[in-house]
Amino acid sequence: MAVQIDRSRLERNKQVTIQSETVLHCQQLSKHYDEIIALDSLNLDIKQGEIFGFIGHNGAGKTTTIRILSGLLKPTSGSASICGQDVTNQRAIHRLVGYMPDSFGVYDQMRVWEYLDFFGAAFKIPRSKRLDRIEHVLDISDATYMKDRFVDTLSKGMKQRVGIARTLMHDPQVLLLDEPASGLDPQARVEMRHLLRSLADSGKTLLVSSHILPELAAVCDSVGIIHSGKLRAAGPLGTVLAEIQRERCMEIKVVEGKFEASEIINANPAASHIDVDDIDLGIVRFRFDGDDEAVAELLLQVQEGGVKIATLREIPLSLEDVYMAISGIDTESPDDADDSGAER
């Protein structure tokens, strides 16, 4: 009896196998502008189907990295490759990479399909295949309803979707997206997050540069934090959080004896940064440099002081906390906090 081969299943299994392969590789990648070091010895690996969040403030080196990876800028030293092709091989990289800058030009009195057709022609996609390709990328980016609209009349969120559709026209394997959620309203951000996830699930590899930290935490498989041209931390989100967290952030809620609880915690040498802003609600927050046994000992001290405890919890470190810790930005300073939201 002949054996029936499920070729679609074989293809899916093949994709799963490929999924673990490194697609983007940087080794000691550097870029100098005279005495200014824009990028300093970057080592980075990103696997297929992964969404990598690239975090850094203005001038940190994000855009320099992206421009090198897209073949638009030559590195001073070191190397980088995408799908085994050196990034200095522009012809190969332009086929493999789709780059969407943080802002891109649109053309007055040009409909969306004409805009995409123009870029399809630039990528030398035959005219006979361009219309089908336009329909396909509009469907992927959920922008089919915009097909006959004029590009310059679209909202920011619509333009971002069209920008991703344009980036997909030549079916690249790697997408370099610079601030794709910048300027979007909350609903558009959610939609953008779903779009990025679906692209990764289809096998695309994404490097997403953004300063909107909650958005990256919600969608990225791994993150990299760059500061002053150096990659300070990189890896799966949970691993990065664990590596950076030196002090535990604790919160205790008491039913009775809130001031006594604050005094006891403040007297413990392992406790610091006591926050009593919500003490009227019986809540005291503090940082604690100790293991679980030390926490249990502190809890016993509080109880022996006549305090009735309702709850004790550890507040997990956020991606924003990690970024602030690595960049040295003072979270209490409004000016510095604004700087942390700068574009690159």
Short mmCIF file of C-alpha atoms in Angstrom, two decimals:
data_model
loop_
_atom_site.label_atom_id
_atom_site.label_comp_id
_atom_site.label_asym_id
_atom_site.label_seq_id
_atom_site.Cartn_x
_atom_site.Cartn_y
_atom_site.Cartn_z
CA MET A 1 0.00 0.00 0.00
CA ALA A 2 1.40 3.37 -0.98
CA VAL A 3 2.24 5.75 1.82
CA GLN A 4 0.51 9.12 1.52
CA ILE A 5 2.86 12.00 2.35
CA ASP A 6 1.32 15.08 3.96
CA ARG A 7 3.56 17.66 2.32
CA SER A 8 1.92 20.60 4.10
CA ARG A 9 2.76 18.98 7.41
CA LEU A 10 6.35 18.42 6.29
CA GLU A 11 6.60 22.08 5.39
CA ARG A 12 5.25 23.10 8.80
CA ASN A 13 7.77 20.85 10.52
CA LYS A 14 10.51 22.30 8.35
CA GLN A 15 9.48 25.80 9.43
CA VAL A 16 9.59 24.80 13.08
CA THR A 17 13.13 23.46 12.57
CA ILE A 18 14.25 26.63 10.82
CA GLN A 19 12.65 28.68 13.57
CA SER A 20 15.60 27.96 15.87
CA GLU A 21 18.21 29.19 13.38
CA THR A 22 20.00 32.50 13.88
CA VAL A 23 18.94 34.89 11.13
CA LEU A 24 20.59 38.13 12.23
CA HIS A 25 24.12 38.10 13.63
CA CYS A 26 26.33 40.99 14.75
CA GLN A 27 29.89 40.59 16.00
CA GLN A 28 31.84 43.51 17.47
CA LEU A 29 29.86 45.84 15.20
CA SER A 30 31.04 49.45 15.58
CA LYS A 31 30.45 52.81 13.95
CA HIS A 32 32.58 55.91 14.58
CA TYR A 33 32.08 59.46 13.36
CA ASP A 34 35.50 61.01 13.92
CA GLU A 35 35.79 61.05 17.73
CA ILE A 36 32.11 60.18 18.29
CA ILE A 37 31.39 56.49 18.92
CA ALA A 38 27.82 55.91 17.72
CA LEU A 39 27.98 52.13 18.08
CA ASP A 40 30.51 50.28 20.20
CA SER A 41 31.26 46.56 19.69
CA LEU A 42 27.69 45.31 19.32
CA ASN A 43 27.23 41.53 19.66
CA LEU A 44 23.73 40.32 18.85
CA ASP A 45 21.90 37.22 17.61
CA ILE A 46 18.22 37.12 16.60
CA LYS A 47 16.47 33.90 15.58
CA GLN A 48 13.86 33.34 12.90
CA GLY A 49 10.30 34.17 13.88
CA GLU A 50 11.51 36.26 16.81
CA ILE A 51 10.39 39.80 17.67
CA PHE A 52 13.38 41.62 19.12
CA GLY A 53 12.68 44.90 20.90
CA PHE A 54 15.49 47.44 20.58
CA ILE A 55 15.36 50.04 23.35
CA GLY A 56 17.36 53.21 23.75
CA HIS A 57 16.99 56.95 24.15
CA ASN A 58 17.90 59.65 21.64
CA GLY A 59 21.43 59.10 20.36
CA ALA A 60 21.83 55.67 21.98
CA GLY A 61 22.71 53.98 18.68
CA LYS A 62 19.44 52.32 17.63
CA THR A 63 19.04 53.99 14.26
CA THR A 64 22.73 53.66 13.47
CA THR A 65 22.41 49.91 14.04
CA ILE A 66 19.28 49.64 11.91
CA ARG A 67 20.80 51.62 9.06
CA ILE A 68 23.88 49.37 9.06
CA LEU A 69 21.71 46.24 9.07
CA SER A 70 19.62 47.56 6.20
CA GLY A 71 22.73 48.17 4.08
CA LEU A 72 22.40 51.95 4.13
CA LEU A 73 25.45 52.62 6.30
CA LYS A 74 28.86 50.96 6.38
CA PRO A 75 30.26 49.95 9.77
CA THR A 76 33.65 51.22 10.90
CA SER A 77 34.63 47.78 12.19
CA GLY A 78 33.15 44.45 13.11
CA SER A 79 30.66 42.50 11.03
CA ALA A 80 26.97 41.78 10.65
CA SER A 81 25.07 39.31 8.54
CA ILE A 82 21.46 38.52 7.72
CA CYS A 83 20.57 35.02 6.57
CA GLY A 84 24.30 34.44 6.05
CA GLN A 85 24.74 37.49 3.81
CA ASP A 86 27.11 40.23 4.90
CA VAL A 87 25.25 43.53 5.34
CA THR A 88 27.77 45.28 3.09
CA ASN A 89 26.42 43.18 0.20
CA GLN A 90 23.69 45.69 -0.60
CA ARG A 91 22.11 43.76 -3.46
CA ALA A 92 21.54 40.69 -1.29
CA ILE A 93 20.50 42.65 1.80
CA HIS A 94 17.91 44.71 -0.07
CA ARG A 95 16.24 41.45 -1.12
CA LEU A 96 16.32 39.97 2.39
CA VAL A 97 15.41 43.03 4.45
CA GLY A 98 12.36 45.24 4.67
CA TYR A 99 13.13 48.57 6.37
CA MET A 100 10.48 50.97 7.63
CA PRO A 101 11.98 54.19 9.03
CA ASP A 102 10.28 56.18 11.78
CA SER A 103 8.96 58.58 9.17
CA PHE A 104 8.54 58.01 5.46
CA GLY A 105 7.42 60.15 2.57
CA VAL A 106 4.04 59.91 0.95
CA TYR A 107 3.01 61.31 -2.38
CA ASP A 108 0.16 63.75 -2.91
CA GLN A 109 -2.69 62.57 -5.12
CA MET A 110 -1.46 58.97 -5.13
CA ARG A 111 -3.79 56.20 -4.08
CA VAL A 112 -2.60 53.44 -1.77
CA TRP A 113 -2.50 50.81 -4.53
CA GLU A 114 -0.54 53.19 -6.77
CA TYR A 115 1.90 53.88 -3.93
CA LEU A 116 2.50 50.15 -3.45
CA ASP A 117 2.69 49.58 -7.20
CA PHE A 118 5.43 52.21 -7.42
CA PHE A 119 7.55 50.42 -4.83
CA GLY A 120 6.77 47.06 -6.39
CA ALA A 121 8.21 48.36 -9.65
CA ALA A 122 11.25 49.69 -7.75
CA PHE A 123 11.82 46.15 -6.45
CA LYS A 124 11.53 44.89 -10.04
CA ILE A 125 8.41 42.83 -9.36
CA PRO A 126 6.91 42.01 -12.80
CA ARG A 127 3.79 44.01 -13.63
CA SER A 128 1.83 40.77 -14.07
CA LYS A 129 2.51 39.84 -10.42
CA ARG A 130 2.36 43.25 -8.78
CA LEU A 131 -1.42 43.51 -8.44
CA ASP A 132 -1.64 40.13 -6.73
CA ARG A 133 1.22 41.11 -4.46
CA ILE A 134 -0.47 44.40 -3.57
CA GLU A 135 -3.67 42.55 -2.65
CA HIS A 136 -1.64 40.13 -0.55
CA VAL A 137 0.29 42.72 1.49
CA LEU A 138 -2.84 44.81 2.04
CA ASP A 139 -4.59 41.73 3.35
CA ILE A 140 -1.68 40.88 5.68
CA SER A 141 -1.58 44.42 7.07
CA ASP A 142 -5.39 44.58 7.31
CA ALA A 143 -5.42 47.61 5.02
CA THR A 144 -7.46 46.35 2.06
CA TYR A 145 -10.20 48.89 2.73
CA MET A 146 -7.66 51.69 2.12
CA LYS A 147 -6.71 50.47 -1.35
CA ASP A 148 -8.35 53.32 -3.29
CA ARG A 149 -7.80 56.07 -0.73
CA PHE A 150 -5.26 58.81 -1.27
CA VAL A 151 -2.16 58.20 0.84
CA ASP A 152 -1.84 61.79 2.04
CA THR A 153 -5.37 61.72 3.51
CA LEU A 154 -4.75 58.74 5.79
CA SER A 155 -4.44 58.91 9.56
CA LYS A 156 -1.12 58.17 11.27
CA GLY A 157 -2.22 54.62 12.11
CA MET A 158 -3.37 53.98 8.54
CA LYS A 159 -0.10 55.28 7.15
CA GLN A 160 1.85 52.96 9.45
CA ARG A 161 -0.12 49.99 8.10
CA VAL A 162 0.53 51.08 4.54
CA GLY A 163 4.19 51.51 5.46
CA ILE A 164 4.36 47.91 6.65
CA ALA A 165 2.51 46.78 3.50
CA ARG A 166 5.12 48.60 1.44
CA THR A 167 7.90 46.97 3.47
CA LEU A 168 6.42 43.54 2.68
CA MET A 169 6.11 44.10 -1.08
CA HIS A 170 9.28 42.15 -1.97
CA ASP A 171 8.58 39.45 0.67
CA PRO A 172 11.66 40.07 2.86
CA GLN A 173 12.67 37.57 5.54
CA VAL A 174 13.70 40.22 8.07
CA LEU A 175 11.80 43.40 8.98
CA LEU A 176 13.56 46.37 10.56
CA LEU A 177 10.87 48.63 11.97
CA ASP A 178 11.89 51.95 13.50
CA GLU A 179 9.23 53.21 15.94
CA PRO A 180 6.23 51.55 14.23
CA ALA A 181 3.87 52.51 17.09
CA SER A 182 5.08 56.10 17.46
CA GLY A 183 2.23 58.62 17.40
CA LEU A 184 -0.51 56.00 17.37
CA ASP A 185 -3.57 56.15 19.61
CA PRO A 186 -4.12 53.29 22.11
CA GLN A 187 -6.44 51.33 19.83
CA ALA A 188 -4.03 51.62 16.89
CA ARG A 189 -1.20 50.44 19.13
CA VAL A 190 -3.12 47.31 20.05
CA GLU A 191 -3.80 46.65 16.36
CA MET A 192 -0.14 47.23 15.52
CA ARG A 193 0.90 44.79 18.24
CA HIS A 194 -1.38 42.10 16.79
CA LEU A 195 -0.01 42.78 13.31
CA LEU A 196 3.61 42.41 14.44
CA ARG A 197 2.80 39.17 16.25
CA SER A 198 1.09 37.73 13.18
CA LEU A 199 4.10 38.60 11.01
CA ALA A 200 6.42 36.78 13.41
CA ASP A 201 4.08 33.80 13.56
CA SER A 202 4.27 33.59 9.77
CA GLY A 203 8.05 33.15 10.01
CA LYS A 204 9.25 36.73 9.61
CA THR A 205 12.01 37.97 11.91
CA LEU A 206 11.42 41.43 13.35
CA LEU A 207 13.70 43.98 14.95
CA VAL A 208 11.46 46.67 16.42
CA SER A 209 12.93 49.90 17.69
CA SER A 210 10.72 51.74 20.16
CA HIS A 211 10.67 53.92 23.25
CA ILE A 212 7.13 52.80 24.16
CA LEU A 213 8.31 50.24 26.68
CA PRO A 214 4.94 48.67 27.64
CA GLU A 215 4.31 47.97 23.96
CA LEU A 216 7.60 46.11 23.61
CA ALA A 217 7.03 44.15 26.81
CA ALA A 218 3.65 43.02 25.47
CA VAL A 219 4.79 41.81 22.05
CA CYS A 220 8.53 41.04 22.06
CA ASP A 221 10.14 37.65 22.58
CA SER A 222 13.44 39.25 23.55
CA VAL A 223 14.82 42.72 24.12
CA GLY A 224 18.08 44.60 23.90
CA ILE A 225 18.86 47.80 25.80
CA ILE A 226 21.43 50.07 24.20
CA HIS A 227 22.94 53.10 25.92
CA SER A 228 25.68 55.40 24.62
CA GLY A 229 26.37 53.03 21.75
CA LYS A 230 26.84 49.92 23.92
CA LEU A 231 24.42 47.06 24.31
CA ARG A 232 23.96 46.87 28.07
CA ALA A 233 21.59 43.89 28.23
CA ALA A 234 19.99 41.49 25.76
CA GLY A 235 18.02 38.27 25.81
CA PRO A 236 14.55 36.94 26.60
CA LEU A 237 12.52 39.51 28.52
CA GLY A 238 12.31 37.41 31.69
CA THR A 239 16.05 36.79 31.68
CA VAL A 240 16.87 40.48 31.27
CA LEU A 241 14.51 41.41 34.10
CA ALA A 242 16.08 38.81 36.38
CA GLU A 243 19.65 39.89 35.57
CA ILE A 244 19.00 43.56 36.28
CA GLN A 245 16.89 43.25 39.39
CA ARG A 246 19.24 43.64 42.35
CA GLU A 247 16.74 44.85 44.92
CA ARG A 248 13.28 43.44 45.37
CA CYS A 249 10.35 45.83 45.33
CA MET A 250 7.93 44.86 48.10
CA GLU A 251 4.51 46.10 49.15
CA ILE A 252 2.86 45.44 52.49
CA LYS A 253 -0.73 46.28 53.35
CA VAL A 254 -1.73 46.41 57.01
CA VAL A 255 -5.11 46.52 58.72
CA GLU A 256 -3.77 48.03 61.94
CA GLY A 257 -0.46 49.61 62.92
CA LYS A 258 0.53 51.22 59.61
CA PHE A 259 2.93 53.74 61.18
CA GLU A 260 4.52 51.06 63.35
CA ALA A 261 5.01 48.91 60.23
CA SER A 262 6.74 51.79 58.45
CA GLU A 263 9.10 52.37 61.39
CA ILE A 264 10.02 48.68 61.70
CA ILE A 265 10.70 48.36 57.96
CA ASN A 266 12.73 51.58 57.97
CA ALA A 267 14.90 50.23 60.80
CA ASN A 268 15.82 47.10 58.83
CA PRO A 269 19.24 47.57 57.14
CA ALA A 270 18.15 45.57 54.08
CA ALA A 271 15.19 47.90 53.42
CA SER A 272 15.46 51.16 51.52
CA HIS A 273 13.40 53.69 49.56
CA ILE A 274 10.45 53.47 51.95
CA ASP A 275 7.35 54.88 50.23
CA VAL A 276 4.52 55.94 52.55
CA ASP A 277 2.51 57.97 50.03
CA ASP A 278 -0.39 55.51 50.42
CA ILE A 279 0.04 54.97 54.13
CA ASP A 280 -3.47 56.28 54.77
CA LEU A 281 -4.63 53.19 52.91
CA GLY A 282 -2.35 51.03 55.02
CA ILE A 283 0.13 50.47 52.15
CA VAL A 284 3.90 50.73 52.56
CA ARG A 285 6.22 50.06 49.60
CA PHE A 286 9.95 49.53 49.91
CA ARG A 287 12.99 47.98 48.25
CA PHE A 288 14.55 45.02 49.93
CA ASP A 289 18.00 43.51 49.41
CA GLY A 290 17.49 40.03 50.80
CA ASP A 291 16.30 36.52 50.02
CA ASP A 292 13.01 34.87 50.99
CA GLU A 293 14.33 33.94 54.42
CA ALA A 294 15.21 37.58 55.11
CA VAL A 295 11.73 38.64 53.95
CA ALA A 296 10.17 36.11 56.30
CA GLU A 297 12.28 37.44 59.16
CA LEU A 298 11.20 41.00 58.41
CA LEU A 299 7.56 39.90 58.28
CA LEU A 300 7.94 38.28 61.69
CA GLN A 301 9.43 41.49 63.11
CA VAL A 302 6.49 43.48 61.80
CA GLN A 303 3.99 41.05 63.29
CA GLU A 304 5.78 41.01 66.66
CA GLY A 305 5.49 44.81 66.64
CA GLY A 306 1.75 44.45 66.95
CA VAL A 307 0.97 45.08 63.30
CA LYS A 308 -1.90 43.24 61.66
CA ILE A 309 -0.83 42.34 58.12
CA ALA A 310 -3.42 41.91 55.37
CA THR A 311 -1.10 41.16 52.42
CA LEU A 312 2.56 41.12 51.43
CA ARG A 313 3.55 40.97 47.77
CA GLU A 314 6.60 41.43 45.60
CA ILE A 315 6.12 43.87 42.74
CA PRO A 316 7.80 42.49 39.61
CA LEU A 317 10.33 44.65 37.85
CA SER A 318 9.04 46.22 34.64
CA LEU A 319 10.86 46.78 31.37
CA GLU A 320 10.77 50.50 32.11
CA ASP A 321 12.49 49.90 35.47
CA VAL A 322 15.23 47.94 33.69
CA TYR A 323 15.71 50.67 31.10
CA MET A 324 15.93 53.35 33.78
CA ALA A 325 18.41 51.30 35.82
CA ILE A 326 20.71 50.64 32.87
CA SER A 327 20.57 54.14 31.39
CA GLY A 328 21.04 55.78 34.79
CA ILE A 329 17.97 57.96 34.32
CA ASP A 330 16.47 59.22 37.57
CA THR A 331 12.84 58.12 37.58
CA GLU A 332 12.02 60.91 40.01
CA SER A 333 13.14 63.62 37.59
CA PRO A 334 10.43 64.86 35.19
CA ASP A 335 13.06 66.14 32.75
CA ASP A 336 14.89 62.84 32.64
CA ALA A 337 11.64 60.92 32.34
CA ASP A 338 10.77 62.98 29.28
CA ASP A 339 14.20 62.28 27.80
CA SER A 340 13.61 58.55 28.22
CA GLY A 341 10.75 58.85 25.79
CA ALA A 342 12.89 60.38 23.12
CA GLU A 343 12.93 58.66 19.79
CA ARG A 344 16.43 57.14 19.74
#
